[in-house]
C-alpha positions as a LaTeX table, in Angstrom:
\begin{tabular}{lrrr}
\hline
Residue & $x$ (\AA) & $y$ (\AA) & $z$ (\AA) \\
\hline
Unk1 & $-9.08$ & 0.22 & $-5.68$ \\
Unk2 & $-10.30$ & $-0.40$ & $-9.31$ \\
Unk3 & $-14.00$ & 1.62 & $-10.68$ \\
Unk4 & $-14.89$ & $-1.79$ & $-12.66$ \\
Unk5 & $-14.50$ & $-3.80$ & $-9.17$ \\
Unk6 & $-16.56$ & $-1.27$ & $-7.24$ \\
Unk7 & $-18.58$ & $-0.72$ & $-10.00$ \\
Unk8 & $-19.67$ & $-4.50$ & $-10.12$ \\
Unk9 & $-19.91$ & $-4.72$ & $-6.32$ \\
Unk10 & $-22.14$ & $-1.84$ & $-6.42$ \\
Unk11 & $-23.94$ & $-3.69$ & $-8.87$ \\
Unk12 & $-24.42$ & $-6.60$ & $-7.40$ \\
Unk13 & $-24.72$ & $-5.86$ & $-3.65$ \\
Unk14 & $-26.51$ & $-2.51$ & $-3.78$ \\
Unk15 & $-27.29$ & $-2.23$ & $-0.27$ \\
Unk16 & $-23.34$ & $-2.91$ & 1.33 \\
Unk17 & $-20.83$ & $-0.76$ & 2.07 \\
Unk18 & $-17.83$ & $-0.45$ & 0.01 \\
Unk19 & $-15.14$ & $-0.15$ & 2.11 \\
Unk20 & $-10.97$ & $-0.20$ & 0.79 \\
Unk21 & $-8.79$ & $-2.06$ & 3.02 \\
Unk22 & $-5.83$ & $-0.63$ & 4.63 \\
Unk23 & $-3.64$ & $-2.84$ & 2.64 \\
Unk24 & $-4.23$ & $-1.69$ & $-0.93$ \\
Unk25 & $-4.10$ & 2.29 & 0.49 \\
Unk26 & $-0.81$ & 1.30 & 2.43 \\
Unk27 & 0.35 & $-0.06$ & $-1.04$ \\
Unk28 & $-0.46$ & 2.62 & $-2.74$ \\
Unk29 & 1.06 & 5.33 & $-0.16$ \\
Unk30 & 4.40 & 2.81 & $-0.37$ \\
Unk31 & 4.86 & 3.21 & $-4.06$ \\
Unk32 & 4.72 & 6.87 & $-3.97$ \\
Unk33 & 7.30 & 6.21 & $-0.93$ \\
Unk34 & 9.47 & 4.21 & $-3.41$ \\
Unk35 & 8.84 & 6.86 & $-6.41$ \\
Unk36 & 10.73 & 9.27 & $-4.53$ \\
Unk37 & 13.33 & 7.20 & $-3.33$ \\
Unk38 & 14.03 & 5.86 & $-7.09$ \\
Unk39 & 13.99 & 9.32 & $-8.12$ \\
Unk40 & 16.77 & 10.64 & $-5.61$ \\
Unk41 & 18.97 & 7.46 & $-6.74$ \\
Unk42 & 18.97 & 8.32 & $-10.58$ \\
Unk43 & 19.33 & 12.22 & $-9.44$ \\
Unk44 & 22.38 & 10.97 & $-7.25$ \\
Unk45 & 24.21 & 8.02 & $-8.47$ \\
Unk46 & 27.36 & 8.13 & $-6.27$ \\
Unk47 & 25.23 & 9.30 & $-3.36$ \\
Unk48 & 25.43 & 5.67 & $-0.76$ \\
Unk49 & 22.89 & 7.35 & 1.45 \\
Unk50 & 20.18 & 6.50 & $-1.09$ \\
Unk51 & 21.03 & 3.21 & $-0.89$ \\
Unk52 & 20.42 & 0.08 & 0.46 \\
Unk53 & 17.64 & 1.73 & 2.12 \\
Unk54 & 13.98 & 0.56 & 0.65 \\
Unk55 & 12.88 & $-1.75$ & 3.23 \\
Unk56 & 13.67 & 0.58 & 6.20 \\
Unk57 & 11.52 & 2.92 & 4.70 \\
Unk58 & 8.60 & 0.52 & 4.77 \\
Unk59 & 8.92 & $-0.64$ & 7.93 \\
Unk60 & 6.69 & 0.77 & 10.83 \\
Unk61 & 9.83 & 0.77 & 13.64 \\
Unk62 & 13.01 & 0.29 & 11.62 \\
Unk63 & 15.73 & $-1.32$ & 13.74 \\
Unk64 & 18.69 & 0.41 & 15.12 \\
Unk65 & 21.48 & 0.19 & 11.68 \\
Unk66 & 17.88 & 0.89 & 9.66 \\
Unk67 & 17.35 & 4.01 & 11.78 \\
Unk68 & 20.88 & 5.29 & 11.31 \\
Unk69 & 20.70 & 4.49 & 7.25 \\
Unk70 & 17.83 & 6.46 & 6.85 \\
Unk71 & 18.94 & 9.37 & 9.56 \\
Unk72 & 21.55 & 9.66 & 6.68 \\
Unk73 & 19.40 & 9.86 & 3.75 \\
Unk74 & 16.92 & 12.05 & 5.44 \\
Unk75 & 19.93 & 14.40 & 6.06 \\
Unk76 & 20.37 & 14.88 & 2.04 \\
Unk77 & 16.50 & 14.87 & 1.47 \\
Unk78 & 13.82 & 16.78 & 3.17 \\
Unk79 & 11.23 & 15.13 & 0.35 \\
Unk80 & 12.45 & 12.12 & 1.28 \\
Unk81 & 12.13 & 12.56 & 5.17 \\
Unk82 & 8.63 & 14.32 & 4.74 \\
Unk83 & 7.13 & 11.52 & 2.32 \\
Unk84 & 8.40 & 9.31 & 4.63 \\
Unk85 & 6.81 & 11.06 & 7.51 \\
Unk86 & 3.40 & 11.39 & 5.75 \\
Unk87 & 3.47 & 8.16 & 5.38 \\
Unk88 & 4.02 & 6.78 & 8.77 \\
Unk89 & 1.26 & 9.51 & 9.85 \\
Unk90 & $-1.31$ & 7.80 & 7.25 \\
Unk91 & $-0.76$ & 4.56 & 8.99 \\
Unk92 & $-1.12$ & 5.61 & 12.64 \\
Unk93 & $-4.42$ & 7.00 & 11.51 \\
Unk94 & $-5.79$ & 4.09 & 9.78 \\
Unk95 & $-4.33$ & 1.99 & 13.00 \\
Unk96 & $-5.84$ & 4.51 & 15.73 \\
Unk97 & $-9.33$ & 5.86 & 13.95 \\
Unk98 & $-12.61$ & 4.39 & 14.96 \\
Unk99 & $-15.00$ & 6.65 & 13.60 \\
Unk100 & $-15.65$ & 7.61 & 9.77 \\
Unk101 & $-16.71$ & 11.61 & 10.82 \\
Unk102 & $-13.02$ & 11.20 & 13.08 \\
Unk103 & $-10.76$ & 9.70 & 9.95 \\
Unk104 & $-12.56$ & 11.87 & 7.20 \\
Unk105 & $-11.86$ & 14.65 & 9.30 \\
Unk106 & $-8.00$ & 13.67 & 9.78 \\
Unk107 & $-7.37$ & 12.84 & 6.43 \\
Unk108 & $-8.72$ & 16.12 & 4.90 \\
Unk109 & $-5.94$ & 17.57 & 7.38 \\
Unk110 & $-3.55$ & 14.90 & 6.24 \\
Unk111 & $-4.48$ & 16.04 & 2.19 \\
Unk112 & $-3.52$ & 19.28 & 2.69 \\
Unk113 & $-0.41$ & 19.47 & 4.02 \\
Unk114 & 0.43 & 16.13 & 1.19 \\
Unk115 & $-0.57$ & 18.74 & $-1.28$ \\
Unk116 & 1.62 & 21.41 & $-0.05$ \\
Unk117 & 4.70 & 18.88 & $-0.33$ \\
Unk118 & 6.24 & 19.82 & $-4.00$ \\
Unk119 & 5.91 & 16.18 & $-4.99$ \\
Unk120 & 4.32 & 15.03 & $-8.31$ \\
Unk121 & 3.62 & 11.24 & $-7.05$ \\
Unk122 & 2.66 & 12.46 & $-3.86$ \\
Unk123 & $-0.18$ & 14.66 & $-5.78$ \\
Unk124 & $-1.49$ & 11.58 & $-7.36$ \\
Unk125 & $-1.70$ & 9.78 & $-4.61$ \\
Unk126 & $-3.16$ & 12.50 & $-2.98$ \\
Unk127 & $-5.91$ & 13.09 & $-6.55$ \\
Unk128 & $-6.75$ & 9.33 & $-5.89$ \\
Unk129 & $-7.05$ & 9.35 & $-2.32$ \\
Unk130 & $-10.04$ & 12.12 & $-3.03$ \\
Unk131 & $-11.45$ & 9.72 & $-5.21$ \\
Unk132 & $-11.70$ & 7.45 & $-2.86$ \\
Unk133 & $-11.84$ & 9.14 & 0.34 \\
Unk134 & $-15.29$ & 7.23 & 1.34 \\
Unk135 & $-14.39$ & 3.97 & 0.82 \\
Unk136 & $-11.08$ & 4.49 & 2.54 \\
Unk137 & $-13.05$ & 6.43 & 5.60 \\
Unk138 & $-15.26$ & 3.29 & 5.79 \\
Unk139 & $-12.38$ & 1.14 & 7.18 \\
Unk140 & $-12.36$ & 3.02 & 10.48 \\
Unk141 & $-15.96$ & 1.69 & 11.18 \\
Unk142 & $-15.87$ & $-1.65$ & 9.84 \\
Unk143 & $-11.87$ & $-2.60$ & 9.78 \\
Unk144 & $-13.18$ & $-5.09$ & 7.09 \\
Unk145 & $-9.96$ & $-6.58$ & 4.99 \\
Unk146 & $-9.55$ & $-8.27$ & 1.78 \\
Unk147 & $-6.87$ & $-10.18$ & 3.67 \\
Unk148 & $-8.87$ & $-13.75$ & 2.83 \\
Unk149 & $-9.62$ & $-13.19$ & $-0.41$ \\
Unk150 & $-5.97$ & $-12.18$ & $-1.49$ \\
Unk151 & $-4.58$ & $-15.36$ & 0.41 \\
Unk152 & $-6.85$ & $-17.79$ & $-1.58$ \\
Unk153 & $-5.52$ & $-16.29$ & $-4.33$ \\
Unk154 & $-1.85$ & $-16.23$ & $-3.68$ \\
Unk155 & $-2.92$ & $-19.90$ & $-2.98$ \\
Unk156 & $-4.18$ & $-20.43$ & $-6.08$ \\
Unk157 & $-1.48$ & $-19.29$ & $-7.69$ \\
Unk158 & 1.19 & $-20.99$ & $-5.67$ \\
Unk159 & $-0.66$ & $-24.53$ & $-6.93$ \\
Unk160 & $-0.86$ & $-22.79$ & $-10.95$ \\
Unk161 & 2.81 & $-22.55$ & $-10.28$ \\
Unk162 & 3.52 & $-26.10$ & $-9.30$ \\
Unk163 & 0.83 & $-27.30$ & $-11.56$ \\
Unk164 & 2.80 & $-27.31$ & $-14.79$ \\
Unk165 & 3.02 & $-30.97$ & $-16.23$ \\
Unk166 & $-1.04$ & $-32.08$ & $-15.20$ \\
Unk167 & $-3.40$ & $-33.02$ & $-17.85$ \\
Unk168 & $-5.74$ & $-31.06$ & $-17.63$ \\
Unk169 & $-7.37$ & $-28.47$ & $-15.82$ \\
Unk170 & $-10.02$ & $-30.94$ & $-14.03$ \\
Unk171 & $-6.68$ & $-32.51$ & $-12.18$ \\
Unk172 & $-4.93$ & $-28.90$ & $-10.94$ \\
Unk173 & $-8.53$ & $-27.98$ & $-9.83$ \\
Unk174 & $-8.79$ & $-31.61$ & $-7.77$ \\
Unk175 & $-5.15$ & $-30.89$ & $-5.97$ \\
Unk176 & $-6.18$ & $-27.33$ & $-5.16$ \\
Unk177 & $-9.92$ & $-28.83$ & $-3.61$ \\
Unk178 & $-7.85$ & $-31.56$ & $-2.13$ \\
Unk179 & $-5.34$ & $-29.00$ & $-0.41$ \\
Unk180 & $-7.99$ & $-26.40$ & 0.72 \\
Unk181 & $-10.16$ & $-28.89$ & 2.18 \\
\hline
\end{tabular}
């Protein structure tokens, strides 16, 4: 979800579909997620139901102590509970849609009531969503995922880590042909 990387791909493969994987939208979605919960722990300092509760709100079906943790917070935020709420929505319909018309459709519902939510992250979200509403829609047809692309790299990174000490370049690129072979 960068213009310069669609604008290249566009570029350079005029005739394919751009299409943003439900990974870098889920990211996205989590960070507003996070935004809100940060926000609520400066607001509240002393308030433990803020607390020790980031992960459960990422998880699809938080366990039963996760549950209960965030029962509690939801109980002193409603923004909290209804970001949290939008956000499980947006990934049942990325999940369950099949059909571009069917998720463009959804997600114009799902838009509006975001933008009704009195949340200035959420808006963003929501502004770059809109932006990139067809590439996002174009994941129900073709469920293509950069999942391959951002392993290598993790890969390649991993081996730059453990890399430090070589010679040169020519020998970390050797061990990383060697290990991918």
């Amino acid at each position: 979800m960068w213009r310069p990387y669609a604008e290249v791909a566009r570029a350079c493969f005029p005739k394919a579909k751009l299409v943003v994987d439900r990974f870098h939208v889920m990211k996205a979605l989590n960070g507003v997620l996070d935004e809100v919960r940060k926000q609520l722990r400066r607001a509240h300092k002393h308030e433990q139901a803020f607390k020790r509760i980031k992960w459960a709100l990422f998880k699809r079906r938080p366990n039963g102590s996760e549950r209960e943790r965030l029962a509690v917070a939801f109980s002193k935020s409603w923004l909290l509970e209804e970001v949290w709420s939008l956000r499980q929505t947006f990934a049942a319909l990325l999940d369950q849609m099949r059909s571009a018309s069917g998720l463009a459709r959804e997600l114009g519902h799902w838009m509006a009531h975001a933008e009704a939510v009195e949340s200035a992250p959420l808006k963003r979200f929501v502004g770059t969503l809109r932006r990139w509403k067809a590439e996002v829609v174009g994941f129900a047809e073709t469920r293509v995922t950069n999942a391959v692309t951002e392993g290598l790299n993790n890969y390649v990174r991993y081996f730059k880590r453990i890399s430090f000490g070589l010679p040169s370049f020519e020998h970390m690129r050797l061990r990383i042909l060697m290990a991918t072979a």
